Every structure is written in structure tokens, then in C-alpha cells.
Short mmCIF file of C-alpha atoms and ligand atoms in Angstrom, two decimals:
data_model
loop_
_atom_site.label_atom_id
_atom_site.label_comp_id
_atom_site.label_asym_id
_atom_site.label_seq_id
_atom_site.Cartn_x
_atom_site.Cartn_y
_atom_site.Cartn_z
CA UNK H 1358 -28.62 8.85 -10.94
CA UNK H 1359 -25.87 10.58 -8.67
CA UNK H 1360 -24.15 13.75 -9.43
CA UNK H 1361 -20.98 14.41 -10.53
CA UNK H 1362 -20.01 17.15 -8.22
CA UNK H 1363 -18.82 14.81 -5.03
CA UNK H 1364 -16.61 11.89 -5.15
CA UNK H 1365 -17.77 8.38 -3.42
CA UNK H 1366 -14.72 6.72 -1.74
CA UNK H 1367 -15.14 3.00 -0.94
CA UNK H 1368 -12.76 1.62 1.75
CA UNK H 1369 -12.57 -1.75 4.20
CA UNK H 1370 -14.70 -0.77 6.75
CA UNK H 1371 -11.86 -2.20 9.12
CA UNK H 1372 -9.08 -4.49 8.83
CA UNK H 1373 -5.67 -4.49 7.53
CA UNK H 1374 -6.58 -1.83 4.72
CA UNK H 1375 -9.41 -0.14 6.33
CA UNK H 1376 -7.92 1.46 9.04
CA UNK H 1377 -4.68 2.66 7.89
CA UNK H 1378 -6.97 4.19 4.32
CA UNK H 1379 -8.88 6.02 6.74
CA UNK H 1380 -5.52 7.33 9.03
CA UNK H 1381 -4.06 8.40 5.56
CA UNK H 1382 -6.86 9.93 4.67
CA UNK H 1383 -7.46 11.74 7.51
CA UNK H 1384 -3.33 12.79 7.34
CA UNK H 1385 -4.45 14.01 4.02
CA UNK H 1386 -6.71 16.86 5.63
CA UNK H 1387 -10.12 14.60 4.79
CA UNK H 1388 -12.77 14.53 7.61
CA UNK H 1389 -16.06 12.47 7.56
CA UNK H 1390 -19.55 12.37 9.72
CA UNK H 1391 -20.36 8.88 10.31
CA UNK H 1392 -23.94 8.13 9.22
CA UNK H 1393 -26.79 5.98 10.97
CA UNK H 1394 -25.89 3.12 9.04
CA UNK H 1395 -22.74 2.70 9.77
CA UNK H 1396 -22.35 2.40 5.93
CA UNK H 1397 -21.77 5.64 4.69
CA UNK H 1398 -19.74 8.64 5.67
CA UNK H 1399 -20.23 12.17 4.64
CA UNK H 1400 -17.43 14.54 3.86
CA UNK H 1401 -17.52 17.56 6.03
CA UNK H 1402 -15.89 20.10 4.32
CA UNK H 1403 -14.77 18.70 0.60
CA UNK H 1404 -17.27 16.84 -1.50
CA UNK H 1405 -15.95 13.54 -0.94
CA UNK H 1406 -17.70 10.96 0.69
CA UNK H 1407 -16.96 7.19 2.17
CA UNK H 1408 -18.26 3.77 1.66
CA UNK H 1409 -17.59 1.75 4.05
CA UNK H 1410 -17.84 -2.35 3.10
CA UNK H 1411 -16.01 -5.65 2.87
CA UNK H 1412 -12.84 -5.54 0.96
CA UNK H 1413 -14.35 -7.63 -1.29
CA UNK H 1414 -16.60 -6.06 -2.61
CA UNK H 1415 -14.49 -2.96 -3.33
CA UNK H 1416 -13.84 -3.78 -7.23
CA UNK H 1417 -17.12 -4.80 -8.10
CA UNK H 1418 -19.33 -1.39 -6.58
CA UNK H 1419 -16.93 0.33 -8.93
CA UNK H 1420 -17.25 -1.65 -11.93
CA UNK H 1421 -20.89 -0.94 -11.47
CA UNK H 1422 -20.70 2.70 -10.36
CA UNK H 1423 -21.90 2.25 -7.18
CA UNK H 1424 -18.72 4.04 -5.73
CA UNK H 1425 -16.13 6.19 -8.10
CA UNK H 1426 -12.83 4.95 -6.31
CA UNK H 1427 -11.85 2.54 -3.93
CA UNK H 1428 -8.88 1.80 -1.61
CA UNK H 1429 -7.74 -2.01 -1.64
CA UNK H 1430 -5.57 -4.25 -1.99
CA UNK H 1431 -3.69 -4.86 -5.30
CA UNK H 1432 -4.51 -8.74 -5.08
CA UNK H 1433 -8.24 -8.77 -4.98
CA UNK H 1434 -8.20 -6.20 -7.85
CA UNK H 1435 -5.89 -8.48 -10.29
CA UNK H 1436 -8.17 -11.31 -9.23
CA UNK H 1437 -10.94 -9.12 -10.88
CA UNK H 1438 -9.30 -7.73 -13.44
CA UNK H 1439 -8.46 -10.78 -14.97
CA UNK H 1440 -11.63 -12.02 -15.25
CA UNK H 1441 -13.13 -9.41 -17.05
CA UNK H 1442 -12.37 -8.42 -20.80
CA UNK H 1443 -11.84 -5.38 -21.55
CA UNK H 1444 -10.40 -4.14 -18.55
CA UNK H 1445 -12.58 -2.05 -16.47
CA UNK H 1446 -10.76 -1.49 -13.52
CA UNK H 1447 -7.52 0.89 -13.52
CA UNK H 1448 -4.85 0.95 -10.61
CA UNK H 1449 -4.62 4.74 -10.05
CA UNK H 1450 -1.87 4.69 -7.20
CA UNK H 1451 -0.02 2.73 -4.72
CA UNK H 1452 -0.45 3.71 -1.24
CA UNK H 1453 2.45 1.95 0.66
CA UNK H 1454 0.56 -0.07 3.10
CA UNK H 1455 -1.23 -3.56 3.45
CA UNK H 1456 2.25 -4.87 1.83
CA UNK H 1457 1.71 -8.58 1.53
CA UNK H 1458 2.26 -11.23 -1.33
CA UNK H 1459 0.43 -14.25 -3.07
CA UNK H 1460 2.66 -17.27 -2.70
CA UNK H 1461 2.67 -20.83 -3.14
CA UNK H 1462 3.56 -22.44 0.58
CA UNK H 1463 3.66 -26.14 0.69
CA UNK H 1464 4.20 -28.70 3.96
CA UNK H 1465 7.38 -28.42 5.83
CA UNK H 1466 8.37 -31.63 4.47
CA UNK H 1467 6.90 -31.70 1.03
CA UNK H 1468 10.41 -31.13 -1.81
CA UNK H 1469 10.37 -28.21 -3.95
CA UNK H 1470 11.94 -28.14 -7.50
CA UNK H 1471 10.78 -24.80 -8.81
CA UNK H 1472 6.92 -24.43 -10.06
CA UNK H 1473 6.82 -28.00 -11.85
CA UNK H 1474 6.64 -29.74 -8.67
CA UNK H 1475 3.01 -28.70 -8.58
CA UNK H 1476 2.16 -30.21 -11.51
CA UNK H 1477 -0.72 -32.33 -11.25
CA UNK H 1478 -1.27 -31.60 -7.82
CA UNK H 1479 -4.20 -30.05 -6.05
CA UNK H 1480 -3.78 -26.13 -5.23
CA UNK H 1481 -5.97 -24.55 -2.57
CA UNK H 1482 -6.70 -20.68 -2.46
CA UNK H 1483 -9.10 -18.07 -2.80
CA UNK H 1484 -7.55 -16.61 -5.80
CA UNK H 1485 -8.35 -18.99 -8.29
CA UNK H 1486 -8.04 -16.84 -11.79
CA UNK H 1487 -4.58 -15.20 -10.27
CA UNK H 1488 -3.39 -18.63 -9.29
CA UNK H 1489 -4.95 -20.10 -12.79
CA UNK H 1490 -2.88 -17.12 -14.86
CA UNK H 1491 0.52 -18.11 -12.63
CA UNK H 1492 0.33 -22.13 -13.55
CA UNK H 1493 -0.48 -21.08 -17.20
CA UNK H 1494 2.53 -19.06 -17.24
CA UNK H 1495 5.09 -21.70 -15.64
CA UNK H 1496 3.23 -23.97 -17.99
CA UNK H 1497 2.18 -26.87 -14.82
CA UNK H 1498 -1.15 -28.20 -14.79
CA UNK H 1499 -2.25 -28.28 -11.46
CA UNK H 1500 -5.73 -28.80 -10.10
CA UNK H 1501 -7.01 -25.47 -8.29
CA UNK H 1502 -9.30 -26.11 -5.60
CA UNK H 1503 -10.99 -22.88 -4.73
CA UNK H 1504 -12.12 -21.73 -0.78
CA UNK H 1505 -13.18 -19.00 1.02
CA UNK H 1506 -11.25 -19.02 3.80
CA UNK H 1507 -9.01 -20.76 6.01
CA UNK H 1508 -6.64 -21.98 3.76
CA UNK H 1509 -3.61 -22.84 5.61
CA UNK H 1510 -5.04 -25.63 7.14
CA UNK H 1511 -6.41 -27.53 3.39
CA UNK H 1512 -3.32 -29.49 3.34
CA UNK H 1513 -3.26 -30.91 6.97
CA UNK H 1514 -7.60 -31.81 6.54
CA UNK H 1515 -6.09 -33.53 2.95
CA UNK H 1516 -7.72 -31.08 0.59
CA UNK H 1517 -4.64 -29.85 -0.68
CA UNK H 1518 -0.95 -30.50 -1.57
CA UNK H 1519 0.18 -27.01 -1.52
CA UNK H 1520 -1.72 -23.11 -1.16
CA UNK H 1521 -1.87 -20.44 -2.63
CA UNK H 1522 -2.23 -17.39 -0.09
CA UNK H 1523 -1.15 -14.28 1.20
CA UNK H 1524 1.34 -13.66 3.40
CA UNK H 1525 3.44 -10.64 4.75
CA UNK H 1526 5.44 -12.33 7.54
CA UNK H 1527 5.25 -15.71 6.96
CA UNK H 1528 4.03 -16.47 10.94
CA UNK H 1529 0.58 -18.12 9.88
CA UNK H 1530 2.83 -20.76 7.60
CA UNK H 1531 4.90 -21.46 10.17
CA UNK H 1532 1.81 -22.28 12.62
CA UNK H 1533 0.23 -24.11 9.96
CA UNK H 1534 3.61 -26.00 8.99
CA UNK H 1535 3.84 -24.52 6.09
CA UNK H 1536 7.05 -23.16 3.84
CA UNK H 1537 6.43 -20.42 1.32
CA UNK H 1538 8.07 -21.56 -2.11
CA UNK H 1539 7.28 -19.31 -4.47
CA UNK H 1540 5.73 -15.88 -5.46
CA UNK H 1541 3.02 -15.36 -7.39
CA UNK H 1542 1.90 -11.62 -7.12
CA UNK H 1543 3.49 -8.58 -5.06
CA UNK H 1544 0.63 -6.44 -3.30
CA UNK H 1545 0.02 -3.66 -1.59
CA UNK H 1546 -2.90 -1.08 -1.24
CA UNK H 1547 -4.26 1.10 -4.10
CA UNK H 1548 -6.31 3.73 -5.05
CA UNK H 1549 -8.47 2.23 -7.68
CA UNK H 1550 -11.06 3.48 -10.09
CA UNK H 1551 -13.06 2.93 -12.90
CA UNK H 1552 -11.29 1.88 -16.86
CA UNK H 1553 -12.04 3.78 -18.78
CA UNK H 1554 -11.26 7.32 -16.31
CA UNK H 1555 -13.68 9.98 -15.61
CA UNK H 1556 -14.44 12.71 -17.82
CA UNK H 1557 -16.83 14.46 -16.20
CA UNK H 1558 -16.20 16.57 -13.26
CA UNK H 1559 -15.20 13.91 -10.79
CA UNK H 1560 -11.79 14.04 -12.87
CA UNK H 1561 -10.94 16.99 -10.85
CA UNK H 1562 -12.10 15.60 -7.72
CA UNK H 1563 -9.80 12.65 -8.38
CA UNK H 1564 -6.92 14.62 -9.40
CA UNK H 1565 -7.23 16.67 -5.96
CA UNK H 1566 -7.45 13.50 -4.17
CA UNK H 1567 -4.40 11.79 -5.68
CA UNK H 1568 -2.27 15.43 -4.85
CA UNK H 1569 -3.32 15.18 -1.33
CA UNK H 1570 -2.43 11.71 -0.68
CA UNK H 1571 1.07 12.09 -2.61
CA UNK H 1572 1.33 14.95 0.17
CA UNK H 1573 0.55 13.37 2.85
CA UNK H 1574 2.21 9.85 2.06
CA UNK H 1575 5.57 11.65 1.22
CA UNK H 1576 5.36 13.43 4.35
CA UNK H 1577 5.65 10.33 6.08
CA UNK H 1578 9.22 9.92 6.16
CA UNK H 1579 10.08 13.78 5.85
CA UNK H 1580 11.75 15.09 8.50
CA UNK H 1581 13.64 18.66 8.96
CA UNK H 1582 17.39 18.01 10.26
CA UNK H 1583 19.07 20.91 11.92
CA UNK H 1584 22.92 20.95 13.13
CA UNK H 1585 26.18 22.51 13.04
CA UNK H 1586 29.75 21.15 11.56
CA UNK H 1587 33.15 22.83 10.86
CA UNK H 1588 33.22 23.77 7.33
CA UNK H 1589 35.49 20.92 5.94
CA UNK H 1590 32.91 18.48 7.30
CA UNK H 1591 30.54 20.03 4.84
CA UNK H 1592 31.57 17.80 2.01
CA UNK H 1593 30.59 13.96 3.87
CA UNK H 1594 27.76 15.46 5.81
CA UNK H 1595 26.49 15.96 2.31
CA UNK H 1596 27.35 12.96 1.15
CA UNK H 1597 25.28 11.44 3.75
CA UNK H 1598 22.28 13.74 3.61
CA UNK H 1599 21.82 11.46 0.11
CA UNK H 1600 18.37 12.24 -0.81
CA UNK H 1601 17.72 15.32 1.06
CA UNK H 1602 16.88 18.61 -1.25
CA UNK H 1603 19.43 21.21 -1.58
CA UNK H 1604 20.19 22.38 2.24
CA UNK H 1605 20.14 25.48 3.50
CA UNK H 1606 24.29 26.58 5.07
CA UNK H 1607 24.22 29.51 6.98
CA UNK H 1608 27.16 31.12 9.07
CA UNK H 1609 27.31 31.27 12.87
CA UNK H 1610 27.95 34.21 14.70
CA UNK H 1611 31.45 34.71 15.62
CA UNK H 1612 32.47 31.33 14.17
CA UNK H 1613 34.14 31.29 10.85
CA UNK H 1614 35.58 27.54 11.04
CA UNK H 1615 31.79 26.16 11.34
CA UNK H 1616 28.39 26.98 9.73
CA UNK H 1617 24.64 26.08 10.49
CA UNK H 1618 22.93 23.45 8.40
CA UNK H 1619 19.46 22.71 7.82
CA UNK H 1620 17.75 20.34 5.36
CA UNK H 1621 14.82 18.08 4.39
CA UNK H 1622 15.43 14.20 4.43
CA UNK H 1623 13.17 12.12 2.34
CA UNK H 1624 13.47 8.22 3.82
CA UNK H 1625 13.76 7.51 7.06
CA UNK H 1626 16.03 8.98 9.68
CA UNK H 1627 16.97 6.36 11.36
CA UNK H 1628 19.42 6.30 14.56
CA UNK H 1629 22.44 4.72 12.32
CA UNK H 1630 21.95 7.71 10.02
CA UNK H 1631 22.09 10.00 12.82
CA UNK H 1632 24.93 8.75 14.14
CA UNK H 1633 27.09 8.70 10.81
CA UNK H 1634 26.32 12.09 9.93
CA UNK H 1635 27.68 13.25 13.54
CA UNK H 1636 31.00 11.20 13.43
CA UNK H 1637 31.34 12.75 9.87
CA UNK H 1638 31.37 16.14 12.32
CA UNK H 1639 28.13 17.03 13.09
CA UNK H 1640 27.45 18.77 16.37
CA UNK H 1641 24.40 19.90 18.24
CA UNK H 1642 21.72 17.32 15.99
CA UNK H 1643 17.83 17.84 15.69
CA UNK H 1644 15.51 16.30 13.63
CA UNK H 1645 12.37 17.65 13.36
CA UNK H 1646 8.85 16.21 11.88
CA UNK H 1647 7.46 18.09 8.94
CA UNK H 1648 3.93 18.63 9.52
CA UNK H 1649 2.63 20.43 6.24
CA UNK H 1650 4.23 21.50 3.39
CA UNK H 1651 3.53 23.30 0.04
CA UNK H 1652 6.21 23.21 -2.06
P1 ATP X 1167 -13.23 -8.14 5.06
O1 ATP X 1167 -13.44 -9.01 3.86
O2 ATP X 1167 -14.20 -8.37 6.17
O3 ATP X 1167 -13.15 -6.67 4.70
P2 ATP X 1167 -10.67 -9.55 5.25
O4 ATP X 1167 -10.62 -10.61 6.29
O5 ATP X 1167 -10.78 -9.94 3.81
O6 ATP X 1167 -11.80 -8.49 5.68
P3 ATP X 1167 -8.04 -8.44 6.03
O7 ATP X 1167 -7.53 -9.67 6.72
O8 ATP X 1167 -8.13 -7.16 6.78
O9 ATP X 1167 -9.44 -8.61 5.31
O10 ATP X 1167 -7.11 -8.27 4.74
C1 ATP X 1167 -7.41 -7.32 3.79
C2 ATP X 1167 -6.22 -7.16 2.85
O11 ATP X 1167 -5.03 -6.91 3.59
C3 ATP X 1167 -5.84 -8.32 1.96
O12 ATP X 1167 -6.68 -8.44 0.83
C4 ATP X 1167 -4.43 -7.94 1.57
O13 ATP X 1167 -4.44 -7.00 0.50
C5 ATP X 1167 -3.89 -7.21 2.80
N1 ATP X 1167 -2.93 -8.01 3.62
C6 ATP X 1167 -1.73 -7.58 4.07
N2 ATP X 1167 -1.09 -8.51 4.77
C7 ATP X 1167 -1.88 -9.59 4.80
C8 ATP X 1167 -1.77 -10.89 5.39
N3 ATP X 1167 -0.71 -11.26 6.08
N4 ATP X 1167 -2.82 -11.72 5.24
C9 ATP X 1167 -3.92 -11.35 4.59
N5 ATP X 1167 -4.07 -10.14 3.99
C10 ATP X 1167 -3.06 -9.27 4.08
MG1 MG X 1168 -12.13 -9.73 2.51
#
């Protein structure tokens, strides 16, 4: 029996979630010892450790308490959840990365007239209950033929008259010539635990983890912009600023027509941005990354 008094972590051990859970994490001020095995990683100065597996097999080591929480994506944990009654999986927070979706791509030249054109057809994926719970809500009966991999190319070997599959820019369809028709689940990564929650003292542990990685995910974007502008410039400068907090204006030496600004943008900063706020009046621009913050 384990204690309560660290937190096990399971992640990809690398891939597509793997690697950016471990940069976030690491953003998040969490550093690990890699072990022999290659399996396990040991916290070095907070009492949470890392698992390190297939993606897989994320959702079912925490239905059986073999790890507390688990980083993944949102598809492979619906694809779990739904088989099992009552739930025993919740989705604790969504982390912004591995963005991707579960969609229904069929040939280049095949017709599509909304879900129904699948009925009776054959279906090939590797989410068969998601896939299963879409037909049964669009009401077409479809055959599902289930595979482990590689399936973009079950409708060119004649397995299949359409897939079901994941796909973020669309590039393996179009090698495959394949057209994406329809979506059946958005996903991303998540933090995921156990359903019911804890309620022994990994609750805290949890709750620590999920401030640092709000931290550190909405530090992302933050940046600190600094510049000057004549004082009836303040008004669109503002209006620009949109989502940044309340700025700081402070006068300039010597200069009563013009103050200093300074203030904290939210989403990105992008050139465009920059570039508006400045012909709104803006002089002397500099954006700044935040590096820690405790608000
Ligand atoms: P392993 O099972 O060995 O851990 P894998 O081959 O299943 O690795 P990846 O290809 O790294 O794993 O994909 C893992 C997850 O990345 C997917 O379950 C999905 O949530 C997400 N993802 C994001 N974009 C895509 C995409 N274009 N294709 C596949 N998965 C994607
Ligand atoms: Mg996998």
C-alpha cells in the first residue's frame, strides 16, 4: 500500500503529450531524478513523483490506483470513460496543448450528405465506443471496424469506407487521400484523476499542483508592455490594451503633454498588436516576458 503524503504523476513517456507535460511541468517549478528504469522519476524537492508509460495506458493505472493523476489526452480518456459505469475517471483541467480532434474523413471522391451517408457502411478507427456513442447519437447504423493503428490507409487496402481518427492539421488525410467530414470529439491534453476525488492528503497535493500549472500556463502569453504616448492617446491605447489588467500611468519628467505606461497583456502580443497600439500614439515600445509572478 503507498502513502498518501507524495503524489504519483503519470505522463507519455514521449510523444505529442509527453514532452510538452514534462516542459510545463518543469515551467511550473517541478524537477525530477530519472530512475534506473527509465520508468519512474523522483521528485527532487516536492513530493511528487512521475510515471512515465504509453499514453494508453494513462486512464487505466489510475482507475486502478497505480498512479493518482495523469496527463493525456482528452480522447483516450472519453474512450474510457464511456465504457465504464459509474464514472471513475474525472477531467481535472485542460492544459492547452496536444489540440487535435476525432473526425470522420472519407476518400477524396467519396459524397458527403451529413452523418447519414455512413449509414450502413464500414467505419475504421481505434476509438470504437467514442465512434459507437457519435453514430448512436446521429442515429446511422454503421459497421465499426476497430484497429490499432494505421488507419488512414483502411480505405485504400478495402477495409473501410470512411475513418474515424485524429487529426490536428489535416496533412496525414491529405497524403492518405482523405477529406475530413465531420467532427466527432474536440481534444486536447488534461490533467486527469481518479472519480470519485481524493480525500485524503493527496487532495492538497493536487490542489498545489493544479495552482502551479494555472501559473505557469497563464504565464505563457503574459508579457509586460512598457511605452510612452501624449496624454489624449491614452483613451485608444487603452482600448487596445483589451485584456490587459489595470495599467500603471505615470508622468515623465519635464513632459506634461505625455505620460509613461506600463501594463500586463494576457494573449498574445503579436506584431499587428504592436503596431496598432503605436499608430494609436505610442512611442518608445517594449514588451517584456513575465517570468514569475505572485499575484
Ligand atoms: P504511445 O502510445 O507510444 O505513448 P502514441 O503514438 O499513441 O504514443 P502520439 O502520436 O504522441 O502517441 O499521440 C498522443 C496524443 O497526442 C493523442 O492521443 C492525441 O491526444 C494527441 N494528438 C494531437 N495531435 C494529434 C495528431 N495529429 N495525431 C494523433 N494524435 C494527436
Ligand atoms: Mg498511444
Amino acid at each position: 500500500m503507498r502513502t498518501h503524503d507524495r503524489l504519483r504523476i503519470a505522463i507519455q513517456k514521449s510523444g505529442r503529450i509527453g514532452d510538452p507535460a514534462r516542459e510545463l511541468l518543469a515551467r511550473a517549478g517541478f524537477a525530477f531524478r530519472q530512475g534506473q528504469d527509465k520508468l519512474f522519476c523522483r521528485g527532487e524537492s516536492l513530493p511528487f513523483d512521475l510515471l512515465l508509460v504509453r499514453d494508453d495506458d494513462i486512464p487505466g493505472l489510475i482507475e486502478e490506483g497505480s498512479a493518482d493523476l495523469g496527463i493525456v489526452g482528452l480522447n483516450l480518456v472519453e474512450e474510457r470513460r464511456m465504457e465504464t459505469e459509474p464514472d471513475r475517471l474525472r477531467v481535472r483541467m485542460p492544459l492547452g496543448f496536444g489540440r487535435c480532434r476525432l473526425a470522420i474523413a472519407l476518400p477524396d471522391l467519396a459524397e458527403w450528405r451529413g452523418p447519414e451517408t455512413l449509414e450502413g457502411r464500414r467505419i475504421a478507427t481505434s476509438y470504437p465506443v467514442t465512434l459507437a456513442r457519435w453514430l448512436q447519437a446521429e442515429k446511422v447504423s454503421a459497421e465499426v471496424v476497430q484497429l490499432s493503428g494505421s488507419v488512414e490507409i483502411a480505405p485504400r487496402l478495402g477495409k473501410a469506407d470512411a475513418i474515424c481518427d485524429l487529426v490536428s492539421t489535416g496533412a496525414t488525410l491529405a497524403a492518405n487521400q482523405l477529406r475530413e467530414a465531420a467532427t466527432v470529439l474536440e481534444s486536447e491534453a488534461v490533467l486527469v484523476g481518479p472519480e470519485p476525488p481524493f480525500t485524503d492528503g493527496r487532495a492538497d497535493l493536487a490542489a498545489l499542483l493544479e495552482r502551479r500549472l494555472q501559473g505557469a500556463l497563464g504565464l505563457r502569453a503574459t508579457r509586460l508592455l512598457l511605452c510612452q504616448a501624449p496624454r489624449d492617446a491614452l483613451p485608444a491605447i487603452l482600448g487596445l490594451l483589451g485584456d490587459a489588467e489595470p495599467p500603471t500611468v505615470t508622468r515623465i519628467e519635464g513632459r506634461d503633454d505625455a505620460v509613461s505606461l506600463q501594463a500586463l497583456c494576457r494573449s498574445a502580443m503579436t506584431w499587428q498588436r504592436l503596431e496598432d497600439i503605436k499608430r494609436a500614439g505610442a512611442s518608445g515600445l517594449l514588451v517584456l516576458p513575465v517570468e514569475q509572478m505572485l499575484a
